[in-house]
Tab-separated table of C-alpha atoms and ligand atoms in Angstrom:
chain	number	residue	atom	x	y	z
N	1	MET	CA	53.853	-43.115	-67.056
N	2	ALA	CA	51.419	-46.301	-66.389
N	3	LEU	CA	50.548	-48.555	-68.797
N	4	LYS	CA	46.850	-48.968	-70.176
N	5	PHE	CA	44.573	-50.588	-71.633
N	6	PHE	CA	41.493	-50.901	-72.980
N	7	ASN	CA	39.720	-53.829	-70.824
N	8	THR	CA	35.966	-55.474	-72.679
N	9	LEU	CA	34.817	-55.797	-69.048
N	10	SER	CA	34.204	-52.193	-68.043
N	11	ARG	CA	34.603	-50.924	-71.720
N	12	SER	CA	37.199	-48.603	-70.954
N	13	VAL	CA	40.732	-47.874	-70.843
N	14	GLU	CA	41.555	-48.793	-67.630
N	15	GLU	CA	45.524	-48.414	-65.918
N	16	PHE	CA	47.146	-51.421	-65.349
N	17	ALA	CA	47.559	-53.009	-61.697
N	18	PRO	CA	49.059	-56.343	-61.956
N	19	ARG	CA	47.377	-58.870	-59.430
N	20	ASP	CA	50.717	-59.666	-58.202
N	21	ALA	CA	51.217	-57.875	-54.479
N	22	ARG	CA	54.786	-57.242	-55.325
N	23	GLY	CA	53.372	-55.917	-58.688
N	24	LYS	CA	56.095	-57.642	-61.060
N	25	ARG	CA	54.493	-61.027	-61.886
N	26	VAL	CA	52.247	-60.844	-64.605
N	27	GLY	CA	49.881	-63.737	-66.021
N	28	LEU	CA	48.655	-63.736	-69.732
N	29	TYR	CA	46.510	-66.368	-71.695
N	30	CYS	CA	45.627	-65.806	-75.222
N	31	CYS	CA	43.592	-68.070	-76.965
N	32	GLY	CA	45.694	-70.153	-79.528
N	33	PRO	CA	45.206	-71.274	-82.645
N	34	THR	CA	42.523	-74.754	-83.485
N	35	VAL	CA	44.860	-76.674	-85.986
N	36	HIS	CA	42.712	-77.938	-88.232
N	37	ASP	CA	44.224	-76.253	-91.508
N	38	PHE	CA	46.812	-73.371	-91.564
N	39	ALA	CA	46.136	-70.249	-89.729
N	40	HIS	CA	45.104	-67.351	-91.993
N	41	ILE	CA	46.565	-63.625	-91.687
N	42	GLY	CA	43.465	-62.576	-89.330
N	43	ASN	CA	44.314	-65.114	-86.621
N	44	PHE	CA	47.787	-64.056	-86.495
N	45	ARG	CA	46.957	-60.456	-86.280
N	46	THR	CA	45.404	-61.589	-82.907
N	47	PHE	CA	48.812	-63.608	-82.366
N	48	VAL	CA	50.902	-60.070	-83.130
N	49	PHE	CA	48.948	-58.199	-80.776
N	50	ALA	CA	49.257	-60.715	-78.035
N	51	ASP	CA	53.088	-60.499	-78.632
N	52	LEU	CA	53.310	-56.988	-78.882
N	53	ALA	CA	51.181	-56.632	-75.768
N	54	ARG	CA	53.769	-59.225	-73.814
N	55	ARG	CA	56.327	-57.184	-75.039
N	56	CYS	CA	55.582	-53.956	-73.963
N	57	LEU	CA	55.012	-55.857	-70.421
N	58	GLU	CA	58.319	-57.044	-70.465
N	59	PHE	CA	59.449	-53.971	-71.381
N	60	LYS	CA	57.910	-52.495	-68.649
N	61	GLY	CA	59.893	-54.831	-66.339
N	62	TYR	CA	56.964	-57.040	-65.523
N	63	ALA	CA	57.684	-60.671	-65.371
N	64	VAL	CA	55.283	-61.867	-67.887
N	65	ARG	CA	54.086	-65.562	-68.098
N	66	HIS	CA	52.773	-66.307	-71.449
N	67	VAL	CA	50.241	-69.038	-72.109
N	68	MET	CA	48.814	-70.303	-75.231
N	69	ASN	CA	46.936	-73.019	-75.583
N	70	ILE	CA	46.541	-75.421	-79.027
N	71	THR	CA	43.022	-76.569	-79.608
N	72	ASP	CA	43.433	-80.037	-81.153
N	73	VAL	CA	40.068	-82.020	-80.489
N	74	GLU	CA	37.047	-79.734	-81.631
N	75	ASP	CA	34.274	-80.008	-84.224
N	76	LYS	CA	36.275	-79.456	-87.306
N	77	ILE	CA	39.275	-81.148	-86.566
N	78	ILE	CA	37.218	-84.454	-85.928
N	79	ARG	CA	35.858	-83.955	-89.319
N	80	ARG	CA	39.114	-83.291	-91.264
N	81	ALA	CA	40.262	-85.990	-89.967
N	82	ARG	CA	37.680	-88.649	-90.726
N	83	GLU	CA	37.795	-87.245	-94.289
N	84	THR	CA	40.963	-87.778	-95.070
N	85	LYS	CA	41.069	-90.757	-92.963
N	86	THR	CA	44.032	-89.568	-90.306
N	87	ALA	CA	44.538	-90.563	-86.672
N	88	LEU	CA	43.345	-87.125	-84.807
N	89	ARG	CA	46.898	-86.610	-83.802
N	90	ASP	CA	48.728	-87.211	-87.075
N	91	TYR	CA	46.384	-84.590	-88.619
N	92	THR	CA	46.657	-81.862	-85.886
N	93	ALA	CA	50.782	-82.458	-85.487
N	94	LYS	CA	51.049	-81.017	-89.483
N	95	PHE	CA	49.340	-78.073	-89.200
N	96	GLU	CA	50.557	-77.283	-85.234
N	97	ALA	CA	54.291	-77.445	-86.786
N	98	ALA	CA	53.752	-75.263	-89.374
N	99	PHE	CA	51.503	-72.534	-87.226
N	100	PHE	CA	54.990	-72.269	-85.131
N	101	GLU	CA	56.585	-71.796	-88.403
N	102	ASP	CA	54.625	-69.158	-89.289
N	103	PHE	CA	54.675	-67.617	-86.087
N	104	GLN	CA	58.485	-67.233	-85.986
N	105	ALA	CA	58.724	-66.411	-89.082
N	106	LEU	CA	56.267	-63.263	-87.720
N	107	HIS	CA	59.071	-62.750	-84.665
N	108	CYS	CA	56.388	-63.483	-82.071
N	109	LEU	CA	57.987	-64.739	-78.788
N	110	ARG	CA	57.099	-68.750	-77.918
N	111	PRO	CA	54.433	-69.055	-75.308
N	112	HIS	CA	56.088	-70.005	-72.042
N	113	GLU	CA	53.753	-72.672	-71.969
N	114	THR	CA	51.160	-73.913	-74.993
N	115	PRO	CA	49.527	-77.610	-73.860
N	116	ARG	CA	47.409	-79.211	-76.101
N	117	ALA	CA	43.462	-79.389	-75.248
N	118	SER	CA	43.805	-83.484	-75.513
N	119	GLU	CA	46.784	-83.913	-73.289
N	120	GLN	CA	44.363	-82.484	-70.594
N	121	ILE	CA	41.818	-84.143	-70.029
N	122	ALA	CA	42.131	-85.461	-66.495
N	123	ASP	CA	42.144	-82.031	-66.174
N	124	ILE	CA	39.458	-81.045	-68.018
N	125	ILE	CA	37.040	-83.660	-66.402
N	126	ALA	CA	38.285	-82.481	-63.374
N	127	LEU	CA	36.797	-79.325	-63.787
N	128	ILE	CA	33.715	-80.004	-64.924
N	129	GLU	CA	33.043	-82.466	-61.629
N	130	LYS	CA	33.466	-79.154	-59.777
N	131	LEU	CA	30.687	-77.599	-61.783
N	132	MET	CA	28.908	-81.274	-61.455
N	133	ALA	CA	29.572	-80.575	-57.461
N	134	ARG	CA	28.201	-76.908	-57.283
N	135	GLY	CA	24.849	-77.780	-59.420
N	136	VAL	CA	25.665	-75.828	-62.240
N	137	ALA	CA	26.423	-78.469	-64.690
N	138	TYR	CA	24.052	-81.613	-65.321
N	139	ARG	CA	23.895	-84.592	-67.584
N	140	ALA	CA	21.712	-84.288	-70.214
N	141	PRO	CA	19.511	-87.459	-71.681
N	142	ASP	CA	21.458	-87.654	-74.687
N	143	GLY	CA	24.821	-87.958	-72.047
N	144	SER	CA	26.291	-84.921	-72.859
N	145	VAL	CA	27.030	-82.770	-70.190
N	146	TYR	CA	26.278	-79.075	-69.637
N	147	PHE	CA	26.415	-76.037	-68.206
N	148	SER	CA	23.514	-74.485	-66.398
N	149	ILE	CA	22.986	-70.826	-66.976
N	150	GLU	CA	20.200	-70.576	-64.655
N	151	LYS	CA	21.643	-72.222	-61.836
N	152	TYR	CA	24.581	-70.649	-62.516
N	153	GLN	CA	22.574	-66.934	-62.316
N	154	GLY	CA	20.168	-67.958	-59.077
N	155	GLY	CA	24.041	-68.996	-57.662
N	156	GLY	CA	24.500	-64.989	-58.062
N	157	GLY	CA	26.967	-66.159	-61.159
N	158	HIS	CA	26.523	-62.823	-63.998
N	159	TYR	CA	26.461	-64.236	-67.025
N	160	GLY	CA	26.266	-61.778	-69.870
N	161	ARG	CA	29.617	-59.659	-68.099
N	162	LEU	CA	31.226	-58.979	-71.805
N	163	VAL	CA	28.274	-58.402	-73.851
N	164	LYS	CA	25.387	-57.621	-73.391
N	165	LEU	CA	22.208	-60.332	-73.043
N	166	ASN	CA	18.580	-60.106	-73.209
N	167	PHE	CA	17.484	-62.882	-70.859
N	168	GLU	CA	13.652	-62.410	-71.168
N	169	GLU	CA	14.140	-64.384	-74.456
N	170	MET	CA	16.472	-67.524	-73.528
N	171	ARG	CA	14.411	-70.451	-72.822
N	172	PRO	CA	15.523	-72.061	-69.312
N	173	GLY	CA	16.754	-75.343	-70.119
N	174	GLU	CA	17.401	-74.804	-73.921
N	175	ARG	CA	20.428	-76.404	-74.994
N	176	VAL	CA	23.096	-75.777	-77.298
N	177	SER	CA	25.758	-78.879	-78.406
N	178	SER	CA	27.823	-76.651	-80.724
N	179	ASP	CA	31.033	-75.070	-79.850
N	180	GLU	CA	29.840	-72.096	-82.429
N	181	TYR	CA	26.386	-70.093	-81.712
N	182	ALA	CA	25.229	-66.365	-82.133
N	183	LYS	CA	24.385	-64.329	-78.782
N	184	GLU	CA	20.588	-64.775	-79.668
N	185	ALA	CA	20.978	-68.820	-79.557
N	186	ALA	CA	22.655	-68.449	-75.667
N	187	ALA	CA	21.338	-70.960	-73.882
N	188	ASP	CA	23.232	-74.051	-71.788
N	189	PHE	CA	26.428	-75.035	-73.656
N	190	ALA	CA	27.762	-78.135	-73.549
N	191	LEU	CA	31.082	-79.201	-71.454
N	192	TRP	CA	31.503	-82.564	-72.382
N	193	LYS	CA	29.723	-84.201	-75.765
N	194	ALA	CA	28.726	-87.747	-75.439
N	195	ARG	CA	30.682	-89.912	-77.816
N	196	ALA	CA	28.937	-90.315	-81.379
N	197	PRO	CA	29.546	-92.535	-84.080
N	198	GLU	CA	31.206	-89.047	-86.237
N	199	ASP	CA	33.724	-88.660	-83.599
N	200	GLY	CA	35.341	-92.301	-84.392
N	201	ALA	CA	37.862	-92.696	-82.113
N	202	VAL	CA	38.216	-89.611	-80.754
N	203	PHE	CA	36.760	-90.327	-77.226
N	204	TRP	CA	37.743	-90.622	-73.622
N	205	PRO	CA	36.700	-92.145	-70.917
N	206	SER	CA	34.734	-89.986	-68.289
N	207	PRO	CA	32.333	-90.520	-65.025
N	208	TRP	CA	29.878	-89.852	-67.426
N	209	GLY	CA	30.440	-92.209	-70.447
N	210	GLU	CA	32.523	-92.149	-73.574
N	211	GLY	CA	33.087	-88.548	-74.745
N	212	ARG	CA	34.723	-85.486	-75.327
N	213	PRO	CA	35.106	-81.508	-74.511
N	214	GLY	CA	33.647	-78.603	-75.530
N	215	TRP	CA	35.524	-76.222	-76.569
N	216	HIS	CA	35.168	-73.438	-74.275
N	217	ILE	CA	35.633	-76.172	-71.238
N	218	GLU	CA	39.227	-76.563	-72.353
N	219	CYS	CA	40.736	-72.762	-72.320
N	220	SER	CA	39.045	-72.280	-68.837
N	221	ALA	CA	41.022	-75.417	-67.159
N	222	MET	CA	44.326	-75.191	-69.142
N	223	SER	CA	44.409	-71.616	-68.236
N	224	MET	CA	43.703	-72.234	-64.374
N	225	LYS	CA	45.815	-75.307	-64.461
N	226	CYS	CA	48.763	-73.068	-66.201
N	227	LEU	CA	48.202	-69.622	-64.071
N	228	GLY	CA	45.951	-70.400	-61.140
N	229	PRO	CA	42.203	-69.617	-60.775
N	230	SER	CA	42.909	-65.988	-60.993
N	231	PHE	CA	45.126	-64.184	-63.273
N	232	ASP	CA	45.725	-60.461	-64.798
N	233	LEU	CA	44.928	-60.668	-69.071
N	234	HIS	CA	42.983	-62.974	-70.920
N	235	LEU	CA	43.464	-61.307	-75.148
N	236	GLY	CA	41.570	-63.014	-77.833
N	237	GLY	CA	39.879	-61.691	-81.569
N	238	GLU	CA	36.948	-60.202	-80.923
N	239	ASP	CA	34.573	-62.557	-82.566
N	240	LEU	CA	35.769	-64.877	-79.630
N	241	ILE	CA	33.790	-62.516	-77.269
N	242	PHE	CA	30.550	-64.337	-77.040
N	243	PRO	CA	30.064	-66.962	-76.738
N	244	HIS	CA	34.028	-68.391	-76.195
N	245	HIS	CA	35.108	-66.041	-73.318
N	246	GLU	CA	31.519	-65.283	-71.852
N	247	ASP	CA	31.570	-69.129	-71.189
N	248	GLU	CA	34.882	-69.044	-69.921
N	249	ILE	CA	34.052	-66.969	-67.373
N	250	ALA	CA	31.091	-69.202	-66.444
N	251	GLN	CA	32.449	-72.330	-66.142
N	252	SER	CA	35.653	-70.833	-64.120
N	253	GLU	CA	33.940	-68.294	-61.905
N	254	GLY	CA	31.198	-71.243	-61.503
N	255	ALA	CA	33.813	-73.617	-60.632
N	256	GLY	CA	34.602	-71.417	-57.338
N	257	ALA	CA	38.014	-71.842	-57.527
N	258	GLN	CA	38.915	-68.130	-57.213
N	259	ALA	CA	39.309	-66.787	-53.667
N	260	ALA	CA	36.705	-64.043	-52.788
N	261	GLY	CA	35.785	-61.498	-54.231
N	262	GLU	CA	38.957	-62.395	-57.666
N	263	PRO	CA	37.597	-62.261	-60.537
N	264	PHE	CA	38.418	-65.134	-62.707
N	265	VAL	CA	40.547	-62.628	-65.374
N	266	LYS	CA	41.298	-58.734	-64.231
N	267	TYR	CA	41.566	-57.315	-67.869
N	268	TRP	CA	40.334	-58.989	-71.098
N	269	LEU	CA	41.629	-57.539	-74.343
N	270	HIS	CA	40.510	-57.716	-77.909
N	271	GLY	CA	41.810	-57.547	-81.065
N	272	ALA	CA	40.115	-56.328	-84.078
N	273	HIS	CA	38.685	-58.338	-87.197
N	274	LEU	CA	41.111	-57.820	-89.888
N	275	LEU	CA	39.644	-57.083	-93.747
N	276	VAL	CA	41.361	-58.122	-96.874
N	277	GLU	CA	41.312	-55.946	-100.167
N	278	GLY	CA	38.604	-53.915	-97.894
N	279	LYS	CA	36.716	-57.300	-97.553
N	280	LYS	CA	35.872	-60.039	-95.336
N	281	MET	CA	38.253	-62.680	-96.207
N	282	SER	CA	36.403	-65.319	-98.184
N	283	LYS	CA	38.482	-68.268	-99.962
N	284	SER	CA	35.677	-67.724	-102.930
N	285	LEU	CA	36.560	-63.998	-103.324
N	286	GLY	CA	40.362	-64.672	-103.483
N	287	ASN	CA	40.999	-62.540	-100.665
N	288	TYR	CA	42.437	-65.357	-98.226
N	289	PHE	CA	45.595	-65.624	-97.558
N	290	THR	CA	47.440	-67.646	-95.143
N	291	LEU	CA	50.656	-66.222	-93.996
N	292	ARG	CA	52.005	-69.250	-96.602
N	293	ASP	CA	50.703	-67.884	-99.478
N	294	LEU	CA	51.932	-64.260	-98.733
N	295	LEU	CA	55.769	-65.507	-98.207
N	296	ALA	CA	55.195	-67.523	-101.421
N	297	LYS	CA	54.295	-64.193	-103.590
N	298	GLY	CA	58.026	-63.345	-102.290
N	299	PHE	CA	56.906	-60.799	-99.104
N	300	THR	CA	58.726	-61.550	-95.413
N	301	GLY	CA	57.655	-62.525	-92.132
N	302	ARG	CA	58.980	-59.363	-90.870
N	303	GLU	CA	56.903	-57.464	-94.236
N	304	VAL	CA	54.071	-58.988	-92.896
N	305	ARG	CA	54.371	-58.120	-89.091
N	306	TYR	CA	55.349	-54.252	-89.501
N	307	LEU	CA	51.681	-54.095	-92.068
N	308	LEU	CA	49.806	-55.619	-89.056
N	309	LEU	CA	51.173	-53.863	-86.445
N	310	THR	CA	50.792	-50.033	-88.162
N	311	ALA	CA	47.219	-49.961	-86.804
N	312	HIS	CA	46.041	-50.114	-83.192
N	313	TYR	CA	44.776	-53.437	-81.949
N	314	ARG	CA	41.195	-52.089	-81.174
N	315	GLU	CA	40.495	-50.912	-84.794
N	316	SER	CA	39.465	-53.079	-87.878
N	317	PHE	CA	41.983	-52.646	-90.368
N	318	ASN	CA	42.137	-52.982	-94.335
N	319	PHE	CA	44.889	-55.344	-95.131
N	320	THR	CA	46.167	-55.201	-98.869
N	321	LEU	CA	49.278	-56.149	-101.335
N	322	GLU	CA	49.698	-53.008	-101.731
N	323	GLY	CA	49.700	-52.609	-97.946
N	324	LEU	CA	52.671	-55.070	-97.992
N	325	GLN	CA	54.238	-52.862	-100.511
N	326	GLY	CA	54.334	-49.828	-98.521
N	327	ALA	CA	54.939	-51.758	-95.716
N	328	ARG	CA	58.446	-52.698	-97.423
N	329	ALA	CA	59.089	-49.804	-98.492
N	330	ALA	CA	58.863	-48.185	-94.962
N	331	LEU	CA	60.932	-51.176	-93.668
N	332	GLY	CA	63.853	-50.210	-96.146
N	333	ARG	CA	63.888	-46.483	-95.070
N	334	ILE	CA	64.196	-47.860	-91.338
N	335	ASP	CA	67.065	-50.296	-92.312
N	336	GLU	CA	68.581	-47.631	-94.316
N	337	TRP	CA	68.642	-45.335	-91.637
N	338	LEU	CA	69.571	-47.426	-89.152
N	339	GLY	CA	73.197	-48.640	-91.717
N	340	LYS	CA	73.846	-44.751	-92.048
N	341	LEU	CA	73.420	-44.480	-87.715
N	342	ARG	CA	76.026	-47.666	-87.525
N	343	GLY	CA	78.128	-46.161	-90.382
N	344	VAL	CA	78.490	-42.709	-88.082
N	345	ALA	CA	78.299	-44.245	-84.591
N	346	GLY	CA	80.883	-46.846	-85.223
N	347	VAL	CA	82.470	-47.989	-82.068
N	348	ALA	CA	81.408	-45.385	-80.092
N	349	THR	CA	78.038	-46.375	-77.341
N	350	SER	CA	75.711	-44.099	-75.655
N	351	PRO	CA	73.043	-44.468	-73.255
N	352	PRO	CA	69.611	-43.745	-75.494
N	353	ASP	CA	68.292	-40.822	-76.697
N	354	MET	CA	64.748	-39.965	-74.729
N	355	GLY	CA	64.437	-37.522	-77.414
N	356	LEU	CA	62.732	-40.626	-79.123
N	357	LEU	CA	61.998	-42.468	-76.745
N	358	ALA	CA	60.378	-41.234	-74.589
N	359	PRO	CA	57.254	-40.710	-77.072
N	360	PHE	CA	57.295	-43.811	-78.341
N	361	VAL	CA	56.965	-45.414	-74.856
N	362	GLU	CA	54.017	-43.030	-74.174
N	363	ALA	CA	52.469	-44.097	-77.193
N	364	VAL	CA	52.330	-47.635	-76.463
N	365	GLU	CA	51.561	-47.300	-73.109
N	366	ASN	CA	48.805	-45.419	-73.660
N	367	ASP	CA	46.947	-49.102	-75.195
N	368	LEU	CA	49.605	-49.931	-76.995
N	369	ASN	CA	49.158	-47.061	-79.863
N	370	VAL	CA	51.070	-47.721	-81.967
N	371	SER	CA	49.796	-45.651	-84.666
N	372	THR	CA	51.273	-42.793	-82.872
N	373	ALA	CA	54.347	-44.341	-82.080
N	374	TRP	CA	55.479	-45.085	-85.530
N	375	GLY	CA	54.805	-41.361	-86.260
N	376	HIS	CA	57.103	-40.180	-83.566
N	377	ILE	CA	60.023	-42.904	-85.356
N	378	PHE	CA	59.422	-41.167	-88.724
N	379	ALA	CA	59.303	-37.559	-87.730
N	380	TRP	CA	62.615	-38.691	-85.964
N	381	ILE	CA	64.632	-40.437	-89.241
N	382	ARG	CA	63.398	-37.590	-91.721
N	383	PRO	CA	65.220	-35.072	-90.419
N	384	MET	CA	68.111	-37.253	-88.842
N	385	ASN	CA	69.057	-38.522	-92.409
N	386	LYS	CA	69.218	-34.872	-93.906
N	387	LEU	CA	71.338	-34.311	-90.986
N	388	MET	CA	73.614	-37.397	-91.788
N	389	GLU	CA	73.499	-36.569	-95.331
N	390	GLU	CA	75.022	-33.302	-94.244
N	391	GLY	CA	77.831	-35.175	-92.035
N	392	LYS	CA	76.101	-33.048	-89.192
N	393	VAL	CA	75.603	-36.292	-87.036
N	394	ARG	CA	78.164	-37.061	-84.153
N	395	PRO	CA	79.438	-40.553	-83.392
N	396	ASP	CA	77.677	-40.222	-79.439
N	397	LEU	CA	74.154	-38.944	-80.921
N	398	ALA	CA	74.372	-41.447	-83.251
N	399	ALA	CA	74.890	-44.218	-81.019
N	400	SER	CA	72.392	-42.964	-78.128
N	401	THR	CA	69.661	-43.301	-81.435
N	402	LEU	CA	70.545	-46.598	-81.977
N	403	ALA	CA	70.478	-47.253	-78.316
N	404	ALA	CA	66.592	-46.419	-78.206
N	405	TRP	CA	65.688	-47.471	-81.438
N	406	ASP	CA	67.086	-51.149	-79.423
N	407	LYS	CA	64.659	-50.665	-76.730
N	408	ILE	CA	61.688	-50.070	-79.442
N	409	ASP	CA	62.785	-52.883	-81.254
N	410	SER	CA	62.546	-55.016	-78.547
N	411	VAL	CA	59.155	-53.731	-78.087
N	412	LEU	CA	57.782	-53.645	-81.831
N	413	GLY	CA	60.075	-56.506	-82.393
N	414	ILE	CA	60.655	-55.849	-86.364
N	415	GLY	CA	64.259	-56.795	-85.710
N	416	ALA	CA	67.161	-56.457	-89.031
N	417	ARG	CA	66.395	-57.317	-92.441
N	418	ASP	CA	66.395	-61.182	-92.649
N	419	GLU	CA	68.493	-61.694	-96.056
N	420	PHE	CA	68.920	-65.074	-95.873
N	421	ASN	CA	65.296	-66.291	-94.383
N	422	VAL	CA	64.333	-67.906	-97.534
N	423	PRO	CA	60.282	-69.138	-98.183
N	424	GLU	CA	60.469	-72.756	-98.930
N	425	GLU	CA	58.259	-72.603	-101.839
N	426	LEU	CA	61.292	-70.250	-103.408
N	427	ASN	CA	64.474	-72.788	-102.683
N	428	SER	CA	62.050	-74.883	-104.772
N	429	LEU	CA	62.058	-72.834	-107.761
N	430	LEU	CA	65.858	-72.797	-107.302
N	431	GLU	CA	66.351	-76.025	-107.557
N	432	ALA	CA	64.114	-76.179	-110.189
N	433	ARG	CA	66.553	-73.495	-111.844
N	434	GLN	CA	69.113	-76.039	-111.153
N	435	ALA	CA	68.021	-78.561	-112.631
N	436	ALA	CA	66.786	-76.683	-116.075
N	437	ARG	CA	70.457	-75.526	-116.043
N	438	ARG	CA	72.287	-79.135	-115.556
N	439	ALA	CA	69.370	-80.436	-118.878
N	440	LYS	CA	70.926	-76.922	-120.620
N	441	ASP	CA	67.666	-76.068	-120.879
N	442	PHE	CA	68.488	-71.917	-120.644
N	443	LYS	CA	64.856	-70.910	-121.497
N	444	ARG	CA	64.115	-72.126	-118.898
N	445	SER	CA	66.662	-71.933	-116.323
N	446	ASP	CA	66.705	-67.713	-117.099
N	447	ALA	CA	62.497	-67.944	-116.889
N	448	ILE	CA	62.856	-68.942	-112.924
N	449	ARG	CA	65.681	-66.597	-112.842
N	450	ASP	CA	63.719	-63.941	-113.656
N	451	GLU	CA	60.652	-64.873	-111.751
N	452	LEU	CA	62.974	-64.988	-108.396
N	453	LYS	CA	63.460	-61.834	-109.238
N	454	ALA	CA	60.220	-60.582	-109.737
N	455	LYS	CA	59.610	-61.563	-106.255
N	456	GLY	CA	62.727	-59.578	-104.703
N	457	TRP	CA	65.364	-62.664	-104.831
N	458	ALA	CA	68.431	-62.770	-106.489
N	459	ILE	CA	70.792	-65.826	-107.434
N	460	GLU	CA	74.003	-65.672	-105.601
N	461	ASP	CA	77.098	-68.301	-106.442
N	462	THR	CA	78.725	-69.122	-102.886
N	463	PRO	CA	81.484	-72.244	-102.680
N	464	LYS	CA	78.087	-74.271	-101.937
N	465	GLY	CA	76.199	-73.724	-104.676
N	466	PRO	CA	73.912	-70.985	-105.885
N	467	ARG	CA	71.763	-69.997	-103.124
N	468	LEU	CA	68.882	-67.134	-103.017
N	469	LYS	CA	69.616	-63.612	-101.215
N	470	ARG	CA	66.900	-60.920	-100.674
N	471	MET	CA	67.454	-57.908	-103.701
G	1	ZN	ZN1	40.016	-69.831	-75.476
């Protein structure tokens, strides 16, 4: 069976055929985090979806080159660094490190390359120079450089591949300088932003004067540098379709680096957005969660990943704390099943049971249909548990089931129960309990123990002192 993906370009499910003539190498780019704050759970839905796509491609035998940029120069970052009187790199380093910690906690495979925009300025300038030379970019009186949609269209380019635009309403020559704007405000967009007083020390020299890159050009420059002018897959959240991805296509194809007839990107995949407790996430509604917030409530990255992977990536999904409890219960059923299987299998080995594996593969190959895939898995677990209870499962059957699960898990990345992966906040609580005990404040130490217990953690005494263990 071939792998199929919904391509936003054609708005249909297409069979995946890599550009590589030998059919092996695949280039995959996913827009990375803007490191202005801790990433929220909606951001991570996109990264878990990209991780699933990559794992599925690797399962099918493709040699995937996965690139994810780090946006570390952008309007919001500059504003926050200024407000906190911090140098840009010092400000972003903290959030970048936190991002990769969270990424790992969610069992996401590290991309092969993670270029930072601030370190790719020469390539960004070279790309803008190409656009200038081809007459599709111009320097405005304010010293900024803009992309001309009219010139691009006049030269045979097509602006509006991913979204339908009403060109009648667009006024040629109008400009939009901010990185984020709505379809109705589509106009010439900034490639290079002239240095402004509020940018502080964040500027670089360029042929057009001092300034900094716009957000959209960063991704065109970094993706083409790492993967070449044409590559297979570009992923991101649906909120990036316009203007970010539309602008990426215009800039990359406008520079004319592709071979004749080759697009910048063959397949565009977009993940749907996330609702939390039935509403759009917002700090004022109290339904805004970073991964850290959820870990502090006692959930694990594995439970969060599982919940995010229960819904198809193109469906909007309602993420709830109750859903996380359900994820914990479901993982408990899987762990129990695997534990029993290991007990029965002992040292036996066997090839994967295709009765379990084949329907799973068929489901994920079909545009990553994980909901159907989980349906198959749980339909397998229930009767098998019953048979094991009755002592009717032989070691070779248990071993072949475990072999099938290993293959399945290489795609889902659920992994084993992370018993000792303790969130930092909980370790601080454990330390506070030790301090209370030393001070003979047993009331407080018992209260902390109960709080940890309520979060699903038990205190275990070891020769090296106490540590936390999942209950
Ligand atoms: Zn991007």
